[in-house]
mmCIF file of C-alpha atoms in Angstrom:
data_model
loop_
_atom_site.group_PDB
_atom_site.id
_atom_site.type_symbol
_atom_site.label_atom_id
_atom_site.label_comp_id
_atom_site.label_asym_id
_atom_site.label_seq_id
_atom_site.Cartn_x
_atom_site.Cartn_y
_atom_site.Cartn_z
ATOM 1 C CA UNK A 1 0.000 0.000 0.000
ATOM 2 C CA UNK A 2 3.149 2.088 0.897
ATOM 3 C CA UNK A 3 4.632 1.682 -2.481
ATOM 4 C CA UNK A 4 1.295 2.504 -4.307
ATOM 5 C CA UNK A 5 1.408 5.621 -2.461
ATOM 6 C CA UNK A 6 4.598 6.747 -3.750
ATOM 7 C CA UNK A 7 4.128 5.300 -6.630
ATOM 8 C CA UNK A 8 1.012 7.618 -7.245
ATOM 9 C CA UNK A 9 2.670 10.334 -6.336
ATOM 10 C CA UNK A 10 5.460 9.932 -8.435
ATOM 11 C CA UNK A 11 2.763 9.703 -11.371
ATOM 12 C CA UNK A 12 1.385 12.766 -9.954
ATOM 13 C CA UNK A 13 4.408 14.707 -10.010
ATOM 14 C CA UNK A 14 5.400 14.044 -13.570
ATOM 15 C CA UNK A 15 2.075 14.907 -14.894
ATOM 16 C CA UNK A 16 2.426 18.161 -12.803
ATOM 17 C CA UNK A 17 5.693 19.234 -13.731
ATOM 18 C CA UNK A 18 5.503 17.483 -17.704
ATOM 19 C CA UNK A 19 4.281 21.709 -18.748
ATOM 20 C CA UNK A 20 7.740 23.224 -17.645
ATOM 21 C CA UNK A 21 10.436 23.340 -20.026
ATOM 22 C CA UNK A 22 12.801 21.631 -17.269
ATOM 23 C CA UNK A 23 12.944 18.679 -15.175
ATOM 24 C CA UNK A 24 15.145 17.657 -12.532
ATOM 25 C CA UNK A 25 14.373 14.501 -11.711
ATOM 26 C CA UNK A 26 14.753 11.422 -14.163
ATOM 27 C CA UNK A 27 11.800 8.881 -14.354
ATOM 28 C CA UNK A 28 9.526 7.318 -16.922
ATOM 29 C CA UNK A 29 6.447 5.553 -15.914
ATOM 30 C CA UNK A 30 5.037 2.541 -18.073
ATOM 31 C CA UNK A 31 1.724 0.912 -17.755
ATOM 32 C CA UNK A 32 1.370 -2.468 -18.806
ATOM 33 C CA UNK A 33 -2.727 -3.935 -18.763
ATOM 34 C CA UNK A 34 -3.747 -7.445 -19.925
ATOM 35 C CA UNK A 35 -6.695 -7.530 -21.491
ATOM 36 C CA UNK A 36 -7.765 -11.258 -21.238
ATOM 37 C CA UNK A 37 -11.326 -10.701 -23.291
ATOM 38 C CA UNK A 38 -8.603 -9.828 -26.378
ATOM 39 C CA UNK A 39 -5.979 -12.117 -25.495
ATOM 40 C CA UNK A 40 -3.328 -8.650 -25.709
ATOM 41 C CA UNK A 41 -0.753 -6.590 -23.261
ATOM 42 C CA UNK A 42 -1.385 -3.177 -23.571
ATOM 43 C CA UNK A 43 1.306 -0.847 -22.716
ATOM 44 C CA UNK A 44 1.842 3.063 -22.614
ATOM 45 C CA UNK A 45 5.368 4.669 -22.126
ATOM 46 C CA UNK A 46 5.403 7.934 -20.354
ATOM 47 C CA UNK A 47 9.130 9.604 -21.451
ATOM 48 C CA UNK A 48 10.368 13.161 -21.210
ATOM 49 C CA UNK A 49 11.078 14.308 -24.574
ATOM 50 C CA UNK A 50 14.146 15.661 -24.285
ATOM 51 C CA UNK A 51 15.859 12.808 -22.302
ATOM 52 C CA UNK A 52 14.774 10.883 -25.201
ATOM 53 C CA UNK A 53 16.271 13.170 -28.194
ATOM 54 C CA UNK A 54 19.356 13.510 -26.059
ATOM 55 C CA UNK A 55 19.903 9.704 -25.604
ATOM 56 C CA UNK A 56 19.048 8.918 -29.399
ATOM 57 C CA UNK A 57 21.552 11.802 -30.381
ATOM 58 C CA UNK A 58 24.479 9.903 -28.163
ATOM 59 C CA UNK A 59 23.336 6.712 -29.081
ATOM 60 C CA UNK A 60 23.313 7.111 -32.835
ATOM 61 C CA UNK A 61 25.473 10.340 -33.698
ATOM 62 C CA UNK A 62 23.163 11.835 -34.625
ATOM 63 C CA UNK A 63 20.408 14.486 -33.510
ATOM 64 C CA UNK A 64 17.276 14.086 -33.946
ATOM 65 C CA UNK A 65 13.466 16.243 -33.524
ATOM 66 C CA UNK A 66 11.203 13.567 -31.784
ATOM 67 C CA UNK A 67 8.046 16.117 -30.872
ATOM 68 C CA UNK A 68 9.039 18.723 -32.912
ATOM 69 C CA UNK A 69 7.518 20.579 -36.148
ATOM 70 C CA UNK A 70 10.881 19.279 -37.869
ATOM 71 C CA UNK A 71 10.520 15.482 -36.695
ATOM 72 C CA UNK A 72 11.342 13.167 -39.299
ATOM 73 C CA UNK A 73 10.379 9.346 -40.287
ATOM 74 C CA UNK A 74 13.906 8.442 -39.689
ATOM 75 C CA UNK A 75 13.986 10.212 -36.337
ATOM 76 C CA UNK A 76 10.700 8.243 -35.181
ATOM 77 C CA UNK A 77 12.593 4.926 -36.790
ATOM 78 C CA UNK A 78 15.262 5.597 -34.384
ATOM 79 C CA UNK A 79 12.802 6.227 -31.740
ATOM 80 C CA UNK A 80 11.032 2.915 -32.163
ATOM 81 C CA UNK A 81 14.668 1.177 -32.122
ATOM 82 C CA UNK A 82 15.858 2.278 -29.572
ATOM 83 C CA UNK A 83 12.748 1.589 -26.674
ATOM 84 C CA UNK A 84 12.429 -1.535 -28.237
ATOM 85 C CA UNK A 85 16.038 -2.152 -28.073
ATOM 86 C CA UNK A 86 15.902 -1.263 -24.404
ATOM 87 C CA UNK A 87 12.441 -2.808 -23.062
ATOM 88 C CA UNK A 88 11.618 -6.531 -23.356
ATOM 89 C CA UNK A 89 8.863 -8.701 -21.866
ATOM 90 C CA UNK A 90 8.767 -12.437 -20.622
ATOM 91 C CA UNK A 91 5.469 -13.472 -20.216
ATOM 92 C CA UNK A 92 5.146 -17.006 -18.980
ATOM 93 C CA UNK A 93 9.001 -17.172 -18.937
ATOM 94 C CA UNK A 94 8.412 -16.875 -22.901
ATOM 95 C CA UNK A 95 10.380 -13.691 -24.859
ATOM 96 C CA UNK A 96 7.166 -11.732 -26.327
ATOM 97 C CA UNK A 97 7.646 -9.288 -29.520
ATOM 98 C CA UNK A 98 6.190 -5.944 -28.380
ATOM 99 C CA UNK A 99 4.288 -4.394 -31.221
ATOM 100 C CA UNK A 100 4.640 -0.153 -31.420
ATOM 101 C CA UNK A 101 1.365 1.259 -32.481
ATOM 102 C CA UNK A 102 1.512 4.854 -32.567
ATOM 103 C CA UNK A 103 2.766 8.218 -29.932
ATOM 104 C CA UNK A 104 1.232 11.599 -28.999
ATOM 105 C CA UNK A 105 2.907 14.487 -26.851
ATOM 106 C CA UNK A 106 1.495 15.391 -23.769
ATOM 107 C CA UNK A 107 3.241 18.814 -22.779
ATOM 108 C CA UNK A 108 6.947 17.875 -22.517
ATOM 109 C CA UNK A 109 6.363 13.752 -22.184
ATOM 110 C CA UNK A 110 6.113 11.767 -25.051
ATOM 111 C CA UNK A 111 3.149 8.692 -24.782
ATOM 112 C CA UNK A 112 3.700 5.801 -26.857
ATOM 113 C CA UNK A 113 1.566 2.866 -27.280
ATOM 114 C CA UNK A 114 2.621 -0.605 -27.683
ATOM 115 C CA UNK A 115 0.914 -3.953 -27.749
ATOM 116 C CA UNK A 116 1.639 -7.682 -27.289
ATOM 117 C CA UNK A 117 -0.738 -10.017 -28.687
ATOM 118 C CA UNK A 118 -2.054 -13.928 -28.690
ATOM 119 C CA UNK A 119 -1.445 -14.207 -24.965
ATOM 120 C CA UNK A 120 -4.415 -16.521 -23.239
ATOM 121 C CA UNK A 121 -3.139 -16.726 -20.015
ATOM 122 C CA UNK A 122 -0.244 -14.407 -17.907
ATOM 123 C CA UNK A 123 1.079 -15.876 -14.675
ATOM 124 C CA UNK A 124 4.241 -14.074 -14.551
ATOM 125 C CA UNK A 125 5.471 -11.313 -16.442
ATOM 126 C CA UNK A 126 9.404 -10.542 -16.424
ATOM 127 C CA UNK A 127 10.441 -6.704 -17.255
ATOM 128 C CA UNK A 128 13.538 -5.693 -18.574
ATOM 129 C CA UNK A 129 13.916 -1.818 -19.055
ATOM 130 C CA UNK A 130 17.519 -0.374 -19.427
ATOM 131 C CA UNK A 131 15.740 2.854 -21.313
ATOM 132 C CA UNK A 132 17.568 6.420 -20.576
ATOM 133 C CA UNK A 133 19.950 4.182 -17.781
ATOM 134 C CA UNK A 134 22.858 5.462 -20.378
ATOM 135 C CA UNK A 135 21.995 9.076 -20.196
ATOM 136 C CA UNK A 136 21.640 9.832 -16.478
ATOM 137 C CA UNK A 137 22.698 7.276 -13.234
ATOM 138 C CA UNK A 138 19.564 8.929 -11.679
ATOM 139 C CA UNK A 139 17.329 7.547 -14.449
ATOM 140 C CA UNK A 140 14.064 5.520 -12.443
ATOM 141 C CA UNK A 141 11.888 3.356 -14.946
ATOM 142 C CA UNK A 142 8.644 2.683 -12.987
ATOM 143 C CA UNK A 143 6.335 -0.211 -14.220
ATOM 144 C CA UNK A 144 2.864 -0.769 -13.164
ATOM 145 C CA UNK A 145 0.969 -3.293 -14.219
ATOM 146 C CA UNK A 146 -2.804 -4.615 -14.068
ATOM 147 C CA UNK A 147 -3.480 -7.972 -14.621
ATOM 148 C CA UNK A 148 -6.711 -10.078 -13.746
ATOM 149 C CA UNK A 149 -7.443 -6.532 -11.392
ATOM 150 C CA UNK A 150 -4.172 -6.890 -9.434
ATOM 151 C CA UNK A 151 -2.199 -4.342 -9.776
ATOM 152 C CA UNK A 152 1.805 -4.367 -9.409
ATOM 153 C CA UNK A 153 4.344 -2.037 -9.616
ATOM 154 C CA UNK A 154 8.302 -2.267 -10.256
ATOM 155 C CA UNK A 155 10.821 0.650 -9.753
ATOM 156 C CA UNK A 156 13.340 -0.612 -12.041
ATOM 157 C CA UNK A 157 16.766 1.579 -11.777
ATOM 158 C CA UNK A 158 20.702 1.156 -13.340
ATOM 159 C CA UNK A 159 21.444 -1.658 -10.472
ATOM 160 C CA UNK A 160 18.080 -3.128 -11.216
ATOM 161 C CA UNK A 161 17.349 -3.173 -14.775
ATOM 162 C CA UNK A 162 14.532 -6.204 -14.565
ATOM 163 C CA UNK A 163 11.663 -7.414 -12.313
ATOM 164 C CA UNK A 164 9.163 -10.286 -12.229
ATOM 165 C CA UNK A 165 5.451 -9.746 -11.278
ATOM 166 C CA UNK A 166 3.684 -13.163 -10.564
ATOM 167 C CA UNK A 167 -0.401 -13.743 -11.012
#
């Protein structure tokens, strides 16, 4: 109950702060829902904008307009690489491809939406995130997860990159 708590508030915070230009603390929040009537994951990725540009622009030489007027199919390509480079899911113990459907902006935070599908039955999910672990030691990837109506939550950091919820 504790850790829902902060958890909340974390959520709270980023939402709150996601209008000013700069942030000073380093976390991005992803929500992961099963969705047993469609055998399917969901998942939403909460990420500041310009931790994301800046990693992509170390990580691949070169710089790049995710969110901006000037964005470019090559700079959402490299987008798209490198989350899905740097999250993975185990569901059942089993490596899952995770689908990218499509992104908005929300002030400064950039929402993407993923999807895993043909899953009939989750008893544990593993989560590996390493995203934005490169660009700051401070970085905090939060997971929360509903499944069957429990919910779960993992605060996955640089000396914990992976976490396993069980059903």
């Amino acid at each position: 109950m504790k850790k829902s708590i902060i958890y909340i508030f974390l959520f709270l915070s980023i939402i709150c702060l996601s209008s000013f230009g700069m942030h000073k603390f380093y976390v991005s929040i992803y929500q992961l829902n099963y969705v047993p009537e469609k055998k399917m994951l969901q998942i939403t990725s909460r990420i500041f904008i310009d931790d994301l540009n800046d990693i992509l622009k170390i990580k691949y030489k070169q710089k790049t307009n995710i969110g901006e007027t000037n964005e470019t199919t090559e700079d959402v390509v490299l987008m798209k690489k490198y989350i899905l480079d740097n999250f993975s899911i185990k569901i059942n113990g089993q490596q899952k491809s995770i689908n990218y459907l499509s992104k908005e902006l929300e002030g400064n935070v950039l929402i993407c939406y993923y999807n895993i599908k043909e899953i009939s039955k989750v008893k544990t999910l593993e989560v590996q995130n390493t995203a934005l672990f490169d660009l700051n030691s401070d970085q905090q990837n939060i997971i929360q997860s509903t499944i069957y109506g429990n919910k779960q939550s993992l605060l996955l950091t640089p000396n914990n990159v992976k976490g396993l919820l069980k059903q």
